[in-house]
PDB file of C-alpha atoms in Angstrom:
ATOM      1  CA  UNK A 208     -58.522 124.384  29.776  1.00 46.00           C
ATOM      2  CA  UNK A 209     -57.565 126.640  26.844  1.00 50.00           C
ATOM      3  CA  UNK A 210     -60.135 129.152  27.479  1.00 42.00           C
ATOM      4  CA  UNK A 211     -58.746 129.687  31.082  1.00 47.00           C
ATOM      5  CA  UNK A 212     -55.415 130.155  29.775  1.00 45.00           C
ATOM      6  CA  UNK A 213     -56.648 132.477  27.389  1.00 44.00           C
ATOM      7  CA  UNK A 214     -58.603 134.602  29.746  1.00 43.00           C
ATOM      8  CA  UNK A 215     -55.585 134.321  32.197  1.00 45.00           C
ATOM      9  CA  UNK A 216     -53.504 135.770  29.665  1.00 43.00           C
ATOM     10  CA  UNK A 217     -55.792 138.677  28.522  1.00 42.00           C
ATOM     11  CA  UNK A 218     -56.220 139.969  32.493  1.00 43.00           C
ATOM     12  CA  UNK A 219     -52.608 139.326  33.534  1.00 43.00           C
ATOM     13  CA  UNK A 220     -51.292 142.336  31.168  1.00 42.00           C
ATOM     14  CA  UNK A 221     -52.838 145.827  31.930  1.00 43.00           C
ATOM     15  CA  UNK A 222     -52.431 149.365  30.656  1.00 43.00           C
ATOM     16  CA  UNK A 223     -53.772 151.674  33.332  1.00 48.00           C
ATOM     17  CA  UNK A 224     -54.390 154.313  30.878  1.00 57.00           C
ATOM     18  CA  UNK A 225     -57.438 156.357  33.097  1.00 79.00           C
ATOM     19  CA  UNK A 226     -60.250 153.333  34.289  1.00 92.00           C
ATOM     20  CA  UNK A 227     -63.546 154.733  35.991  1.00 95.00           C
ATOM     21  CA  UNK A 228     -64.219 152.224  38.593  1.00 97.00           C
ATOM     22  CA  UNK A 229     -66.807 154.470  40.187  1.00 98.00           C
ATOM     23  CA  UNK A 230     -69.261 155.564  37.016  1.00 98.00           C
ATOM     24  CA  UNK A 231     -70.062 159.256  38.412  1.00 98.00           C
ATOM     25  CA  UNK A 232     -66.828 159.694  40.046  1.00 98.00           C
ATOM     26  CA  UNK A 233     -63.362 161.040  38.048  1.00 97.00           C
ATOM     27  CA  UNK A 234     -60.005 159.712  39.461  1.00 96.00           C
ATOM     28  CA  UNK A 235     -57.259 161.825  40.410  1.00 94.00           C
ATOM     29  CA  UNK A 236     -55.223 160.029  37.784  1.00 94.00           C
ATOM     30  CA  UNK A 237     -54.400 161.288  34.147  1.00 96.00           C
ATOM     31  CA  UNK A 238     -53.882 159.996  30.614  1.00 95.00           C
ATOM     32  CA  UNK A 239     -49.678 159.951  30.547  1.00 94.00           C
ATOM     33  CA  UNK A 240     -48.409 162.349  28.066  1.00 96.00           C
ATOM     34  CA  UNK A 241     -49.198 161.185  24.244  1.00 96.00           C
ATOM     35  CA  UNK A 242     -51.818 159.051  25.596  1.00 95.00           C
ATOM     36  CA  UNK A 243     -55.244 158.173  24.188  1.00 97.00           C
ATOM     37  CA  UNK A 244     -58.506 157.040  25.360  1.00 97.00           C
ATOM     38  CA  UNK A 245     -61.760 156.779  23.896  1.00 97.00           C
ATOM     39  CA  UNK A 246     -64.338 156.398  26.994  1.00 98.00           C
ATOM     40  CA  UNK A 247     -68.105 155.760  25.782  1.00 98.00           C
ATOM     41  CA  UNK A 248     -70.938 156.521  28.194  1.00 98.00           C
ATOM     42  CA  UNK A 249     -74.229 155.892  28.315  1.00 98.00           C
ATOM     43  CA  UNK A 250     -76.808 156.865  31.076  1.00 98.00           C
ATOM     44  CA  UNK A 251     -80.469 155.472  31.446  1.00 97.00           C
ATOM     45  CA  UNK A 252     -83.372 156.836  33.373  1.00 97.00           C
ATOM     46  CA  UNK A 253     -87.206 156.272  33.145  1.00 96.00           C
ATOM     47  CA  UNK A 254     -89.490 158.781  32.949  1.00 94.00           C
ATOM     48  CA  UNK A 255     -93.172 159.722  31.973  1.00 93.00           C
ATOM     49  CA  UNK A 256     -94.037 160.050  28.482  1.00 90.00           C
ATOM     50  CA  UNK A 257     -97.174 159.633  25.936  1.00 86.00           C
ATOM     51  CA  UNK A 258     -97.451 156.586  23.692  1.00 82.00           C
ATOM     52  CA  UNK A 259     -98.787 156.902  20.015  1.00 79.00           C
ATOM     53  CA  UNK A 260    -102.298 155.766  21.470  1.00 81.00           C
ATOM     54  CA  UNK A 261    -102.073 158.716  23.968  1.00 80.00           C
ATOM     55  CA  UNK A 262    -101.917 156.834  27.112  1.00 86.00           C
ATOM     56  CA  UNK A 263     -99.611 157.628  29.945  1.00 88.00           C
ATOM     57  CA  UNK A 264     -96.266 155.501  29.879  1.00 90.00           C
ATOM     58  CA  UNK A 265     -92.510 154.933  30.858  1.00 92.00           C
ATOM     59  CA  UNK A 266     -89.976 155.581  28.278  1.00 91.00           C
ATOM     60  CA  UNK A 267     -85.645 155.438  29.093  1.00 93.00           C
ATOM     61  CA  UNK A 268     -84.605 158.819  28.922  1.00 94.00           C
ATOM     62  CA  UNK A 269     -80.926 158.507  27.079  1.00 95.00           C
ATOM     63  CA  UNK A 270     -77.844 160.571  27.403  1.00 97.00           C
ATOM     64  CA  UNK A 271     -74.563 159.543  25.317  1.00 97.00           C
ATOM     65  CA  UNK A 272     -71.332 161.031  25.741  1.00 98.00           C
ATOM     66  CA  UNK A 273     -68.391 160.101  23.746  1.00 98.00           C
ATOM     67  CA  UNK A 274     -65.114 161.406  25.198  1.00 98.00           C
ATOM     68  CA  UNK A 275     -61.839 161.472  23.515  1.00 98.00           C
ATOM     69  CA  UNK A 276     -59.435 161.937  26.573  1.00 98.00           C
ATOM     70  CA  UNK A 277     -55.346 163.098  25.159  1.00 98.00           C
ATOM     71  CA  UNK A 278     -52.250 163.472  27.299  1.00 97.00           C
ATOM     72  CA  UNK A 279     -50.681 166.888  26.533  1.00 98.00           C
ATOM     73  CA  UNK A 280     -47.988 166.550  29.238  1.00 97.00           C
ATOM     74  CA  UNK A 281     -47.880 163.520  31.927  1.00 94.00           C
ATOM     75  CA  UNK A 282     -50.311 165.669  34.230  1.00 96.00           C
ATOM     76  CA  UNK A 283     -52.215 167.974  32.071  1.00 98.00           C
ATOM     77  CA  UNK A 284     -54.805 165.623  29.854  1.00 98.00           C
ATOM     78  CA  UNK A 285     -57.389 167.517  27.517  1.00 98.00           C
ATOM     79  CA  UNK A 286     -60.717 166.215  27.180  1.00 98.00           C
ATOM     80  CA  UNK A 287     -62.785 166.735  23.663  1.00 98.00           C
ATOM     81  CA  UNK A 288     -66.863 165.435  24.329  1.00 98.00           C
ATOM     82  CA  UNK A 289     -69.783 165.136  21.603  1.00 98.00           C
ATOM     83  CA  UNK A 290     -73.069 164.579  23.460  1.00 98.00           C
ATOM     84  CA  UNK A 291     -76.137 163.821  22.280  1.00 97.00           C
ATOM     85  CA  UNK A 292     -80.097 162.857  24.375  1.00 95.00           C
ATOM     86  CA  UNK A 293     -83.262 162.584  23.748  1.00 92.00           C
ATOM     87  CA  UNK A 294     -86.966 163.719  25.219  1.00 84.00           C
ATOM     88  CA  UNK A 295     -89.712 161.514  26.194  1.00 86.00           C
ATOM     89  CA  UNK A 296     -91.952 164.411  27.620  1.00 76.00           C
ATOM     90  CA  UNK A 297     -91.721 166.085  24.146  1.00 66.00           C
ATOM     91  CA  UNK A 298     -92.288 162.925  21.659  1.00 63.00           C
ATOM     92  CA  UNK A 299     -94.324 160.400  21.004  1.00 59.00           C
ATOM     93  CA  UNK A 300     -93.616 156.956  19.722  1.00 56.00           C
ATOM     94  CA  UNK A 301     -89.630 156.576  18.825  1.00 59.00           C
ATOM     95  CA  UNK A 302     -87.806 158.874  20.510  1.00 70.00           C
ATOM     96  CA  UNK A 303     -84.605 159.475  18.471  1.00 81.00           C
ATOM     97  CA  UNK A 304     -81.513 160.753  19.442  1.00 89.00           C
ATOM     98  CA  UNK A 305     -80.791 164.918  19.304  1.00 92.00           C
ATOM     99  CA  UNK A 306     -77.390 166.516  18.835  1.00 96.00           C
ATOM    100  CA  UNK A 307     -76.801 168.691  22.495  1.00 97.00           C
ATOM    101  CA  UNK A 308     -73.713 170.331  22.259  1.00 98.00           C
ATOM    102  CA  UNK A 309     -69.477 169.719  22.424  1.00 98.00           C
ATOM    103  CA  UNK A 310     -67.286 170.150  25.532  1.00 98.00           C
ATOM    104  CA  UNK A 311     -63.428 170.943  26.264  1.00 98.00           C
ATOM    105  CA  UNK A 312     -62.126 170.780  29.451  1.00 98.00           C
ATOM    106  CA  UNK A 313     -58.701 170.172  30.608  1.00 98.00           C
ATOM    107  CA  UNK A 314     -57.769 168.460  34.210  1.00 98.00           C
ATOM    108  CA  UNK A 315     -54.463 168.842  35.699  1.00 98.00           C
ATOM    109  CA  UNK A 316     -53.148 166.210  38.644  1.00 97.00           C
ATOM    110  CA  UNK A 317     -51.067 167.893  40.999  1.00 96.00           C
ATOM    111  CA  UNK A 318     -47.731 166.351  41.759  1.00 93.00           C
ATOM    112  CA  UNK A 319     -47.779 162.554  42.296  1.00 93.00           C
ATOM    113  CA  UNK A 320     -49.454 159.796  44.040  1.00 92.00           C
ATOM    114  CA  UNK A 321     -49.286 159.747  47.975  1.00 93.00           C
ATOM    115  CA  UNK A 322     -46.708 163.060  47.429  1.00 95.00           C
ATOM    116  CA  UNK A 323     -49.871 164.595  49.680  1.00 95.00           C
ATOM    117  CA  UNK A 324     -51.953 163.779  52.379  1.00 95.00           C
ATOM    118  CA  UNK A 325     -55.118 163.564  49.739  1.00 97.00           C
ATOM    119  CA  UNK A 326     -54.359 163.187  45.815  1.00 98.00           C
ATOM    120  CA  UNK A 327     -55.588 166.086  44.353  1.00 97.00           C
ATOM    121  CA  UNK A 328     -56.235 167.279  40.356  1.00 98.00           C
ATOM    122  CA  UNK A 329     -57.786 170.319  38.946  1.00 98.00           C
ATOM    123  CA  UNK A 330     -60.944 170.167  36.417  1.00 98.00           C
ATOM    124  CA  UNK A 331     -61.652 172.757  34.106  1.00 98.00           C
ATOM    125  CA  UNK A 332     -64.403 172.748  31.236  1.00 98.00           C
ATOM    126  CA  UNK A 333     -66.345 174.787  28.586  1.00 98.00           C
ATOM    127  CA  UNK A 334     -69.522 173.477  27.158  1.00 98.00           C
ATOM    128  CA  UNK A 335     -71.409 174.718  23.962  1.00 98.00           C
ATOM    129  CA  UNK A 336     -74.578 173.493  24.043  1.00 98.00           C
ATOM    130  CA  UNK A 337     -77.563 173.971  21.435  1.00 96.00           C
ATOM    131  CA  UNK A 338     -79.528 176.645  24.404  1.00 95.00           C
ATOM    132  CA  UNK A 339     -76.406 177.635  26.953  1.00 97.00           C
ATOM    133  CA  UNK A 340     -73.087 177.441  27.566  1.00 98.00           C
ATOM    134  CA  UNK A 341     -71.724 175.661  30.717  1.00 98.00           C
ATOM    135  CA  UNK A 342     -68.643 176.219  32.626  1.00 98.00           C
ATOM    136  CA  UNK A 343     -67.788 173.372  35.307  1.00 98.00           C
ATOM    137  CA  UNK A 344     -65.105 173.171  37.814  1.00 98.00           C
ATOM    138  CA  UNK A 345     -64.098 169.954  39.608  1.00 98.00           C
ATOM    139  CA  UNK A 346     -61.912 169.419  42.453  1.00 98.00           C
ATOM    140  CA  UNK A 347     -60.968 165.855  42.250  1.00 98.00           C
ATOM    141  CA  UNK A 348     -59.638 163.945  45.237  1.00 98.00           C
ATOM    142  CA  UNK A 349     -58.191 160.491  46.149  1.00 98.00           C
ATOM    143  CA  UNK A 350     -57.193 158.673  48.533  1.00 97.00           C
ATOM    144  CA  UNK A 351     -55.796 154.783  48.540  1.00 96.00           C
ATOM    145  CA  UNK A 352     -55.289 152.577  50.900  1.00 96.00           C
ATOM    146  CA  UNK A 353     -54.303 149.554  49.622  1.00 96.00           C
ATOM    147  CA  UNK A 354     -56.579 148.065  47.550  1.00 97.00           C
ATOM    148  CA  UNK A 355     -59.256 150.496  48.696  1.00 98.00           C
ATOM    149  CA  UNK A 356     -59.712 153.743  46.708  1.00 97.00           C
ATOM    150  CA  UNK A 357     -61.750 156.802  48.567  1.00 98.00           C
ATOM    151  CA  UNK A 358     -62.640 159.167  45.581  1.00 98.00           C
ATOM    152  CA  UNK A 359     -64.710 162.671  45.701  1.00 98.00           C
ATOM    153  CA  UNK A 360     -65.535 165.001  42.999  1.00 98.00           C
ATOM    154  CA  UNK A 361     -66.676 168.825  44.385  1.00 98.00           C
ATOM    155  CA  UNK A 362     -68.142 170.318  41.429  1.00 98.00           C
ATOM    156  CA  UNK A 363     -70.045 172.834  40.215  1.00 98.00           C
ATOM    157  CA  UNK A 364     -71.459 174.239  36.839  1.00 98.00           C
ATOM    158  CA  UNK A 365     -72.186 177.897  35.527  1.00 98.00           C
ATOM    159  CA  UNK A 366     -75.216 177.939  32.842  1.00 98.00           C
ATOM    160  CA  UNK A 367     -75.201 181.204  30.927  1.00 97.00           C
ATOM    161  CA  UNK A 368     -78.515 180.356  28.883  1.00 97.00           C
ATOM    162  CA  UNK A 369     -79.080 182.334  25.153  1.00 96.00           C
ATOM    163  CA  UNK A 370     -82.255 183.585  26.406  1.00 94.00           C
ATOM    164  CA  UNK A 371     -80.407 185.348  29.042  1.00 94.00           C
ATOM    165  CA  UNK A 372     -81.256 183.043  32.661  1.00 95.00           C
ATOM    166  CA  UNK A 373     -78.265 181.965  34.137  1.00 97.00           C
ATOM    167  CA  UNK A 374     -77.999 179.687  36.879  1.00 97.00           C
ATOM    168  CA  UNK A 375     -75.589 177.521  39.071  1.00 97.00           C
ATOM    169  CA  UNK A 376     -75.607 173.642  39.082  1.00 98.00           C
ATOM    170  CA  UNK A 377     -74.092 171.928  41.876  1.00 98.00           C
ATOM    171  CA  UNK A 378     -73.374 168.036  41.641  1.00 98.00           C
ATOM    172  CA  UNK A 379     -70.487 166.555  43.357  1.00 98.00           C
ATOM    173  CA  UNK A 380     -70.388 162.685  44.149  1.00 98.00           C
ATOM    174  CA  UNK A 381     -67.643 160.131  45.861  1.00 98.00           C
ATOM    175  CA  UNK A 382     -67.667 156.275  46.841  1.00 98.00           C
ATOM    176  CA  UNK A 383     -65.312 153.837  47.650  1.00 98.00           C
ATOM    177  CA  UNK A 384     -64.079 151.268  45.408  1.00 98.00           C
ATOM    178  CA  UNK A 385     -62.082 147.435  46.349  1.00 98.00           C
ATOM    179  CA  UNK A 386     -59.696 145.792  43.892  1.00 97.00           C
ATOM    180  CA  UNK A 387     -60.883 142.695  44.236  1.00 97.00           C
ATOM    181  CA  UNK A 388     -58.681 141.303  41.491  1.00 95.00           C
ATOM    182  CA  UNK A 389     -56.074 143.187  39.265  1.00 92.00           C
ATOM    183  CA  UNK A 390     -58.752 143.275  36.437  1.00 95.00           C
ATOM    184  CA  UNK A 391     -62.225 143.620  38.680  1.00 97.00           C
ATOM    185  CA  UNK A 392     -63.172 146.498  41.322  1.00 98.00           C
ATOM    186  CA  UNK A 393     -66.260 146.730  42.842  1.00 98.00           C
ATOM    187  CA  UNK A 394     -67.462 150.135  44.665  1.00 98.00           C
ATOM    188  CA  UNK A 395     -70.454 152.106  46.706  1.00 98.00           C
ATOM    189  CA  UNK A 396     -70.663 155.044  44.803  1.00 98.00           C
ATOM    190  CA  UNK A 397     -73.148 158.217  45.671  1.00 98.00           C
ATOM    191  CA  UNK A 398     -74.612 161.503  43.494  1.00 98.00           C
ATOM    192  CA  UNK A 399     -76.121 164.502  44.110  1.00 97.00           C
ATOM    193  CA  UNK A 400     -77.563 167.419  41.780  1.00 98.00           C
ATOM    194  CA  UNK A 401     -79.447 170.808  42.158  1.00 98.00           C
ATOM    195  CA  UNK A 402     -80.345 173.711  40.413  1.00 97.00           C
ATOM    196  CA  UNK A 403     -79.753 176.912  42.143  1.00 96.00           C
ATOM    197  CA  UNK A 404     -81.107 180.340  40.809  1.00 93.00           C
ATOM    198  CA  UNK A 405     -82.432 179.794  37.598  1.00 87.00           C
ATOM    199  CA  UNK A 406     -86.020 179.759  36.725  1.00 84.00           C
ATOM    200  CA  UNK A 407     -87.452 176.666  37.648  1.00 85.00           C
ATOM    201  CA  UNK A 408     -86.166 177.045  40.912  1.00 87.00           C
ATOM    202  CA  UNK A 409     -88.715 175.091  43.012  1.00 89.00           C
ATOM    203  CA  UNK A 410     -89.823 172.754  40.491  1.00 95.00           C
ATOM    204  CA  UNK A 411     -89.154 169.053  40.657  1.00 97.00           C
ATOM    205  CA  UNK A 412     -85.911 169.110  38.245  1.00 96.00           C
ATOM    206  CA  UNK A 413     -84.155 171.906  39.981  1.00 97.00           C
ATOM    207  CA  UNK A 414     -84.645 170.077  43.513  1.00 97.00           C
ATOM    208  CA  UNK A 415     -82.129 168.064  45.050  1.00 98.00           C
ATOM    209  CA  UNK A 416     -81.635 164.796  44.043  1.00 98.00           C
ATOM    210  CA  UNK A 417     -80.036 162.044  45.663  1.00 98.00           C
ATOM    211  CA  UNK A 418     -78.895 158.569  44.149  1.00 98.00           C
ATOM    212  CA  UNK A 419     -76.784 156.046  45.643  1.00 98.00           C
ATOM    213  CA  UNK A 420     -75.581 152.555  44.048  1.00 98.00           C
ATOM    214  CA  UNK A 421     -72.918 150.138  43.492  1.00 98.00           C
ATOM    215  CA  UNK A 422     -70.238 150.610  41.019  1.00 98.00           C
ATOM    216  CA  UNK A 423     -68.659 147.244  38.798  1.00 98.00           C
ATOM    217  CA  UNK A 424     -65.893 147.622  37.004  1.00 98.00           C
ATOM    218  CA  UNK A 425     -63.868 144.905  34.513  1.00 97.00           C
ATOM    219  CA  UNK A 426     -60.478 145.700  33.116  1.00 94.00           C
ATOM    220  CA  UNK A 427     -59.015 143.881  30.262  1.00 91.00           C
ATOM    221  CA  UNK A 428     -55.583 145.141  28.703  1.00 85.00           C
ATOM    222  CA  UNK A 429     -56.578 147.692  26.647  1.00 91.00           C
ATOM    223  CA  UNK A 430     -60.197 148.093  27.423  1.00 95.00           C
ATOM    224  CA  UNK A 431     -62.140 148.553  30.433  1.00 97.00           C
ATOM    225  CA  UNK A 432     -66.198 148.718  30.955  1.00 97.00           C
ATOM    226  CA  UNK A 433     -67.782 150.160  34.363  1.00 98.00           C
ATOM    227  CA  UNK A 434     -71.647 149.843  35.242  1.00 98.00           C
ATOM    228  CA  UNK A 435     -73.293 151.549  37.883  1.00 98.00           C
ATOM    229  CA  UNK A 436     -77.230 151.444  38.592  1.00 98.00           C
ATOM    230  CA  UNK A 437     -78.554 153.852  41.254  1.00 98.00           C
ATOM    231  CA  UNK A 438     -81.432 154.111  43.494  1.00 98.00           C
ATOM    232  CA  UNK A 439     -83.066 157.809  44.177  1.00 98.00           C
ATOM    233  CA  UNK A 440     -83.253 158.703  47.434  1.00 98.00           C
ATOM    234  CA  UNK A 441     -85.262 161.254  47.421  1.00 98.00           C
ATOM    235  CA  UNK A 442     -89.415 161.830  46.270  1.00 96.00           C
ATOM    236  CA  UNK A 443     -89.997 158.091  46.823  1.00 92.00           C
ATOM    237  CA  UNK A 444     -93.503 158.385  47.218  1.00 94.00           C
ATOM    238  CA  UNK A 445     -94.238 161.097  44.593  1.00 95.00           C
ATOM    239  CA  UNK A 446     -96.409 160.090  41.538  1.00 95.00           C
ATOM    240  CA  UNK A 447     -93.757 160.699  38.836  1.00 95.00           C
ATOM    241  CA  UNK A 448     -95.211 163.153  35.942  1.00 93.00           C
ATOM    242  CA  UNK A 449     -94.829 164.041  32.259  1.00 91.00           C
ATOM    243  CA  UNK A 450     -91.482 166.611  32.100  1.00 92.00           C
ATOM    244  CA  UNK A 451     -89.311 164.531  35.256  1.00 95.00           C
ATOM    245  CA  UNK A 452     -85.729 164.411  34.270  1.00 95.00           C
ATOM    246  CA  UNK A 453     -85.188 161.894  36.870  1.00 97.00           C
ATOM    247  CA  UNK A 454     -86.401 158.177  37.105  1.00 97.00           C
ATOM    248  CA  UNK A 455     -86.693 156.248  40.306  1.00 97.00           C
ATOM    249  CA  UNK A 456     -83.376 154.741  39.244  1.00 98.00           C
ATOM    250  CA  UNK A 457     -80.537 155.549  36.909  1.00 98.00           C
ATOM    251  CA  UNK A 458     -78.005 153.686  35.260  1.00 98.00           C
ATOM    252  CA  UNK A 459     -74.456 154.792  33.682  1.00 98.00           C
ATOM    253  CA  UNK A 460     -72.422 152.596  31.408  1.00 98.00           C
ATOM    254  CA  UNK A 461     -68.998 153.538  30.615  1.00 98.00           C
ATOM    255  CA  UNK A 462     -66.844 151.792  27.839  1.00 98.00           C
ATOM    256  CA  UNK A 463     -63.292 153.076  27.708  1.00 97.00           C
ATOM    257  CA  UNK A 464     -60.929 151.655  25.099  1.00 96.00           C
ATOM    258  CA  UNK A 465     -57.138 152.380  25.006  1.00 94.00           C
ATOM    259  CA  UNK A 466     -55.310 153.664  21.844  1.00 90.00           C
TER     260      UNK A 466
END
């Protein structure tokens, strides 16, 4: 009886600082000015690699992205990443954790919620990275109908590479999400990436890729956690090989705590 009351208490109060309820998939909404939100994700995907003994295995390759997200005004938010990954194809054995680069980016929401047809904010970022720098643009759009939320990202990255290759990126994604209750949503949530003009063109990791999945998110009062494993669409009856960036499946975790 007193740990219901508890828990009722903890999800009755809620500060809805910037919650992903689709993993892939950035809200139209912004951190309010003077906000701050630490949002920790982690993405898993198994792929090829060589054991100590030499013999063909599967290993998770790991991304982790912490993201410290700052209101400047009540629209504008700035966004500071640290991201860090590893490589199965190129170890054996443990496969640590390598420093990958920083990111700034700022996105701005334009006017206010339901003032237009489609919510709409603006997504701009700048990405040093320990072989290129990246330049992304998002258009990020919203639409909610009562407990329903139709989101859509259209983005795009520009890789200027130190060796001198550049290339575009394209990977937008979208879903729908359902409030069941105040502190759970639950969501369909689709993703897409290719490589466009750069020079593994034609290989397997520039391809298209397709991955689709549902999307769970909890909410507490100051914290929130979303996890979303996907299924890829396409290749399903290619023999995966040593180098593949992408698994049969994927799954993102995302932690976001409010300070």
């Amino acid at each position: 009886m007193r740990f219901g009351l508890l828990l009722t208490l903890l999800l009755s109060t809620f500060t809805y600082a910037n919650p992903r309820p689709l993993a892939m998939t950035y809200p139209y909404q912004t951190v309010p000015k003077d906000g701050l939100e630490v949002e920790q994700f982690v993405d898993l995907t198994p792929v090829r690699t060589i054991d100590t003994t030499g013999e063909l295995t599967w290993a998770p390759l790991t991304e982790l992205v912490t993201e410290i997200e700052y209101g400047l005004t009540d629209r504008l938010e700035l966004g500071l990443y640290l991201q860090l990954s590893n490589d199965p194809a190129g170890s054996t054995g443990t496969l640590p954790l390598g420093f990958d680069g920083i990111k700034q980016r700022l996105r701005y929401r334009v006017l206010e919620q339901d003032e237009l047809p489609i919510d709409l904010s603006l997504y701009a970022e700048v990405a040093e990275m320990v072989n290129e720098l990246e330049l992304e643009f998002k258009i990020n759009l919203q639409r909610t109908l009562g407990p329903v939320r139709l989101m859509a990202n259209l983005s795009a990255e520009y890789e200027i590479y130190y060796s001198g290759e550049r290339e575009w990126v394209l990977n937008p994604s979208g879903g729908a999400t359902v409030q069941i209750k105040p502190w759970l949503h639950v969501g369909l949530e689709y993703w897409f990436n290719v490589e466009l003009g750069g020079a593994g063109t034609g290989t397997f990791n520039a391809a298209p890729h397709h991955f689709l999945g549902p999307s769970v998110m909890v909410q507490l009062k100051k914290l929130w956690f979303t996890v979303a494993p996907y299924v890829r669409l396409d290749n399903s009856r290619r023999t995966p090989q040593l180098g593949d960036l992408y698994g049969p499946v994927w799954v993102r975790t995302v932690l976001g705590i409010d300070l």
